[in-house]
mmCIF file of C-alpha atoms in Angstrom:
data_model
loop_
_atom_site.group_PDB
_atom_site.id
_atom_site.type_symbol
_atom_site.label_atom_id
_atom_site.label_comp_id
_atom_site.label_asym_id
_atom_site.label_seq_id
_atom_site.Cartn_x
_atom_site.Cartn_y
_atom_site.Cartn_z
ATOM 1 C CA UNK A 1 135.674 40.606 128.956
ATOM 2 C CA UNK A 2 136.768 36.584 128.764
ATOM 3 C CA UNK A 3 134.139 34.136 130.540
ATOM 4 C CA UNK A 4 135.168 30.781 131.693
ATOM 5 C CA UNK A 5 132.660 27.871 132.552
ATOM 6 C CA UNK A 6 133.304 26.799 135.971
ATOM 7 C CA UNK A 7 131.617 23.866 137.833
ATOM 8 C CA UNK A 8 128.985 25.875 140.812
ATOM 9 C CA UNK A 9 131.492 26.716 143.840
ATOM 10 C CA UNK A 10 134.585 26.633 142.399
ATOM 11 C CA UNK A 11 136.871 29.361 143.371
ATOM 12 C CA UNK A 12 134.184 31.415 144.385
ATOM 13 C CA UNK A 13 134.206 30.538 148.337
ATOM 14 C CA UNK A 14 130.743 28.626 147.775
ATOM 15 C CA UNK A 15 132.296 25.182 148.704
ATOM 16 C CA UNK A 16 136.015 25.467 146.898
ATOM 17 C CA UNK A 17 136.251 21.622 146.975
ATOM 18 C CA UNK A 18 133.557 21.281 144.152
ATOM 19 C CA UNK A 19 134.449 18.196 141.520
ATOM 20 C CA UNK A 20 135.204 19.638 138.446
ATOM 21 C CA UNK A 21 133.129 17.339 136.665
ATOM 22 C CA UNK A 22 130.097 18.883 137.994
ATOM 23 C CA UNK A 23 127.426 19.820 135.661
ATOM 24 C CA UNK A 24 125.884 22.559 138.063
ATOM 25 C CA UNK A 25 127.673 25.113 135.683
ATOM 26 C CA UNK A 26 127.448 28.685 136.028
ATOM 27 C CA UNK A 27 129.637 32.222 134.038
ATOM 28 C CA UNK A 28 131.852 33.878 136.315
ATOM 29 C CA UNK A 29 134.363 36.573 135.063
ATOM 30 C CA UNK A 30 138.024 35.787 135.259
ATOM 31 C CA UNK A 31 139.528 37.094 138.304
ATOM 32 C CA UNK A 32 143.114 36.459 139.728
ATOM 33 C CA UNK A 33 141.855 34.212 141.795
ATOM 34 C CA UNK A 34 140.257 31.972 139.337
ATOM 35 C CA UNK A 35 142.176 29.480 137.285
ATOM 36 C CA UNK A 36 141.180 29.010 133.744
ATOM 37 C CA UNK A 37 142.349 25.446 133.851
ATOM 38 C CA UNK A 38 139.356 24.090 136.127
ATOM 39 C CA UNK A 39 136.841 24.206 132.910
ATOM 40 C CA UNK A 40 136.827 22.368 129.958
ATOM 41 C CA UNK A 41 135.474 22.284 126.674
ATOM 42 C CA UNK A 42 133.369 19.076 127.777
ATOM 43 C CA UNK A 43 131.596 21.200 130.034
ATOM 44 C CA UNK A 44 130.590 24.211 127.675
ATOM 45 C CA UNK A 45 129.091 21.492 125.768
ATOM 46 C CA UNK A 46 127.202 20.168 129.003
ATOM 47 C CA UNK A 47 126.246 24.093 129.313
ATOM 48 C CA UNK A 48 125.469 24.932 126.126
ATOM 49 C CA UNK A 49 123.005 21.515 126.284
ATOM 50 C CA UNK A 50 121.332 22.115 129.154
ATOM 51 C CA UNK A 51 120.315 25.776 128.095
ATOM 52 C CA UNK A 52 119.736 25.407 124.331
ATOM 53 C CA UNK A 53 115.956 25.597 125.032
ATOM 54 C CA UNK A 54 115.638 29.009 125.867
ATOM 55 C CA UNK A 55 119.106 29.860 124.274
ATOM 56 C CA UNK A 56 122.599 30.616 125.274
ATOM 57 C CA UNK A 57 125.297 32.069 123.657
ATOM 58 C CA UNK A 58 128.452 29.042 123.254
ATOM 59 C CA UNK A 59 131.494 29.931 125.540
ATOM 60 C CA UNK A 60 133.708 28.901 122.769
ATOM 61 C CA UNK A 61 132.590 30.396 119.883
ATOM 62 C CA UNK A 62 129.968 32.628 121.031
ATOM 63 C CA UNK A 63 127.342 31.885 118.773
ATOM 64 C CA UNK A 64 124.000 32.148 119.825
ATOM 65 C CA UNK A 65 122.375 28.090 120.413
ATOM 66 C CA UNK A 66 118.978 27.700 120.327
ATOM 67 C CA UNK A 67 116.434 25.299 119.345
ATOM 68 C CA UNK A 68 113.791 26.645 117.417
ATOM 69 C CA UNK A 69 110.012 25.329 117.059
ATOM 70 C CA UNK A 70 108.657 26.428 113.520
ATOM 71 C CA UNK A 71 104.712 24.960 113.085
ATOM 72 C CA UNK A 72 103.641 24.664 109.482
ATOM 73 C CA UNK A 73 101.207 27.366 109.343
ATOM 74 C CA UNK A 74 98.252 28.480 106.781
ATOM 75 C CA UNK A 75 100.797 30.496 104.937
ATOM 76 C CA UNK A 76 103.178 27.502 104.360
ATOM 77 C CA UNK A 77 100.551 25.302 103.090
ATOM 78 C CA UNK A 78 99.333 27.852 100.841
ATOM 79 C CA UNK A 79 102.560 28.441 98.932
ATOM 80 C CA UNK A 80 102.635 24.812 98.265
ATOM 81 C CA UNK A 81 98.983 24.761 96.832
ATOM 82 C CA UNK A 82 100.053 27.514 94.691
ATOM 83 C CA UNK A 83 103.401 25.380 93.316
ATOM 84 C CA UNK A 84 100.806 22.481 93.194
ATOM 85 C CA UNK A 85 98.817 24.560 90.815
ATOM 86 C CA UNK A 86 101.511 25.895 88.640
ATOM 87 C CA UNK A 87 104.106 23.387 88.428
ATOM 88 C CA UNK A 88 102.889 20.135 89.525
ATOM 89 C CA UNK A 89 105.688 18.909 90.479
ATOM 90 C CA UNK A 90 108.378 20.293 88.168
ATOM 91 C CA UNK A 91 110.484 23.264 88.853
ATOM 92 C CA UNK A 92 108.434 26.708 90.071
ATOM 93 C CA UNK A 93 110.828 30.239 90.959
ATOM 94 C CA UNK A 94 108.461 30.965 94.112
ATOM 95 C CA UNK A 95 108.810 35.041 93.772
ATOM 96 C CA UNK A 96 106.872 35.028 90.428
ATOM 97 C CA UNK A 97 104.058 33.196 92.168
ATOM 98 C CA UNK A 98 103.322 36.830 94.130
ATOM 99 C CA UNK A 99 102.123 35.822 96.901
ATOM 100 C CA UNK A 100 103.112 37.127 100.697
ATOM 101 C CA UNK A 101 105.854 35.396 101.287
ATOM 102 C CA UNK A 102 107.933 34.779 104.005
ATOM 103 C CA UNK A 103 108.573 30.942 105.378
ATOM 104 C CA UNK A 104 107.899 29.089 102.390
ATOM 105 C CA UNK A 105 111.197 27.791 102.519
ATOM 106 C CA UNK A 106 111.084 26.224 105.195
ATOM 107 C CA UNK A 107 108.854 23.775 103.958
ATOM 108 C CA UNK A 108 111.697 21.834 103.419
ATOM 109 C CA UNK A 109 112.343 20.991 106.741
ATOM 110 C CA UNK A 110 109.262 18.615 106.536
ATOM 111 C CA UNK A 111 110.905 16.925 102.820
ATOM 112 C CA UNK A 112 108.081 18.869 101.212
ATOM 113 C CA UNK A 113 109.848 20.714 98.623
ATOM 114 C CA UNK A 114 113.286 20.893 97.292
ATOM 115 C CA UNK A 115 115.460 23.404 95.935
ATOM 116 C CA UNK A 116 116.845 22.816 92.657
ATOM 117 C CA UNK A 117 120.384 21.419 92.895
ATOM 118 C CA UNK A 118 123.615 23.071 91.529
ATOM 119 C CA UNK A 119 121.988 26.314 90.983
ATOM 120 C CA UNK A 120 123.351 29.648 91.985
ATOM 121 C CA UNK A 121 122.840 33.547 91.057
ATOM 122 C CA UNK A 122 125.399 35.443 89.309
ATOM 123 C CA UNK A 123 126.659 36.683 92.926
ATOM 124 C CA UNK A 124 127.580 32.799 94.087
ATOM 125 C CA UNK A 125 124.499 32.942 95.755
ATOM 126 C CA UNK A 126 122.364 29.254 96.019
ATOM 127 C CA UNK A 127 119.165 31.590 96.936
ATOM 128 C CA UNK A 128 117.557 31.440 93.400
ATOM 129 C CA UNK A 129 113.736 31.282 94.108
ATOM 130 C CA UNK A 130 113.572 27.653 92.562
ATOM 131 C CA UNK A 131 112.012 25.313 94.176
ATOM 132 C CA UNK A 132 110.034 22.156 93.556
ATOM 133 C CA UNK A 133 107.483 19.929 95.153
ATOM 134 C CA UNK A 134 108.776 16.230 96.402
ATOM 135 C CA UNK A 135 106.419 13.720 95.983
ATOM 136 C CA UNK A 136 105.762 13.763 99.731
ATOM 137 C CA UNK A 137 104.894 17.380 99.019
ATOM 138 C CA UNK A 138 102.545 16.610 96.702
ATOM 139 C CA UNK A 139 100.703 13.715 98.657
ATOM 140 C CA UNK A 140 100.461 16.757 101.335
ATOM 141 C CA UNK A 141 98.577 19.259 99.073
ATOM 142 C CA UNK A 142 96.052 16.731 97.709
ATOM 143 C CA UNK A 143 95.267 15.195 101.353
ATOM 144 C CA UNK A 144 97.292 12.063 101.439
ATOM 145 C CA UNK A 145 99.541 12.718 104.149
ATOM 146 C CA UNK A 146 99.736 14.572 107.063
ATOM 147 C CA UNK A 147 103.025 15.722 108.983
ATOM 148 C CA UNK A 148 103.607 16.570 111.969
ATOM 149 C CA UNK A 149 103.151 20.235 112.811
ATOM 150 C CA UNK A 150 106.234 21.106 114.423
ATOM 151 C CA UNK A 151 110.058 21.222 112.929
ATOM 152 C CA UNK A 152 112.576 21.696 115.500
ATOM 153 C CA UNK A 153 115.373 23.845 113.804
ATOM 154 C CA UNK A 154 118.709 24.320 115.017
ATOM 155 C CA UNK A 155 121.473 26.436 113.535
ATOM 156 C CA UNK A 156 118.925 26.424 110.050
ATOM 157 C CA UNK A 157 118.612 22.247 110.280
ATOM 158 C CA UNK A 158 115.737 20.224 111.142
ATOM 159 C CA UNK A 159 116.470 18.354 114.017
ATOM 160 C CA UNK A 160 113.625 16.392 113.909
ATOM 161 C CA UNK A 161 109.635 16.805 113.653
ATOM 162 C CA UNK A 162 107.685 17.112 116.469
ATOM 163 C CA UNK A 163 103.957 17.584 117.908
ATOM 164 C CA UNK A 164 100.381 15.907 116.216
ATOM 165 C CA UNK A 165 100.243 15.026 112.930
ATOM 166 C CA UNK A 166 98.199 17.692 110.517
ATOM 167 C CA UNK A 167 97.070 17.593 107.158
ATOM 168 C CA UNK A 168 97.063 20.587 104.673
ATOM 169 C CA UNK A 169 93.292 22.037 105.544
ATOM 170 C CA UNK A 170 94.135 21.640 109.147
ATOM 171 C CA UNK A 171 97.383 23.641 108.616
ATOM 172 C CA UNK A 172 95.406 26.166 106.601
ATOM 173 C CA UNK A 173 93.167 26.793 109.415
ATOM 174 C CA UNK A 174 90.029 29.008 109.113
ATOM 175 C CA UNK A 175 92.616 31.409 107.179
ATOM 176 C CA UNK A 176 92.317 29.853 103.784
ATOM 177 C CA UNK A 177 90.163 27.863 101.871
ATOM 178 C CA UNK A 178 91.384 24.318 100.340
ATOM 179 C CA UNK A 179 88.606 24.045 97.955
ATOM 180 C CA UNK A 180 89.172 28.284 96.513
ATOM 181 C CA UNK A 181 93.150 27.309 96.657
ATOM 182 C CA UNK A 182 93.021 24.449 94.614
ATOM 183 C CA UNK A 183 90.451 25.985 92.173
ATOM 184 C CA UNK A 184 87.582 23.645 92.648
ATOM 185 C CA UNK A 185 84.030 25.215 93.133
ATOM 186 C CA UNK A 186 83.311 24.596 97.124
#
């Protein structure tokens, strides 16, 4: 089944005289009636924008758009104690720290690590488990800066940051402790 974008009204009986520049877009299914030529790709975009908050799938392409809030959570900030620990700020391969892992990646989306450039696997792949702390990263870990707790990720890119700033023990929550994490005696 093909869906066109046409402006609310149009060729429906709901007020046939609509302007096509209309942004009051809704999906109809194509139907004899209907003339493909009334939408445009200027207002999928318009469509696509006004619905990327709770996600829409493009009328293009048909990718799935949505903005995604990721908050830097206990987990996060642990991972980047532990590189603190190990590496300092040189080179770590995050698997052989052992720890649960699952968005320590994304860390990057707040310039706190890096993955080490012009590296792949033997399969082409650039997903080699090396990583490194920038120096913002490291000013997080030891309490000298604090981010903001929110990135805003769309298609796997930070937008932008969003939401209070944090620091690393407020990040870690009651779920860790900084003191036991960075080895010093509470």
């Amino acid at each position: 089944m093909i869906l066109y974008f046409y402006p609310r009204g149009a060729g429906t009986g709901e007020g046939n005289n609509a302007l096509l520049g209309s942004k009051d877009l809704h999906l109809v299914n194509i139907t004899p009636n209907l003339d493909p030529q009334k939408a445009t790709i200027a207002e999928g975009i318009d469509y696509v924008a006004d619905h990327i908050e709770e996600g829409v799938n493009c009328p293009v392409c048909d990718q799935h758009v949505q903005l995604y809030y990721r908050k830097l959570n206990a987990q996060m900030a642990s991972v980047a104690i532990a590189m603190y620990r190990v590496a300092g700020g040189d080179w770590v391969h995050i698997p052989s720290l052992q720890m649960l892992r699952a968005d320590e990646t994304k860390l990057r989306y707040w310039g706190l690590i890096e993955a080490r450039p012009d590296d792949e696997r033997d399969d082409g792949s650039p997903r080699t488990g090396w990583w490194r702390l920038t120096w913002d990263g490291i000013q997080f870990v030891l309490g000298n800066l604090r981010v903001q707790n929110a990135a805003v990720v769309f298609n796997g890119e930070c937008l932008r940051l969003d939401g209070p700033l944090i620091s690393v023990r407020e990040a870690l929550g009651r779920r860790f402790r900084y003191d036991e994490l960075m080895g010093r005696a509470a």
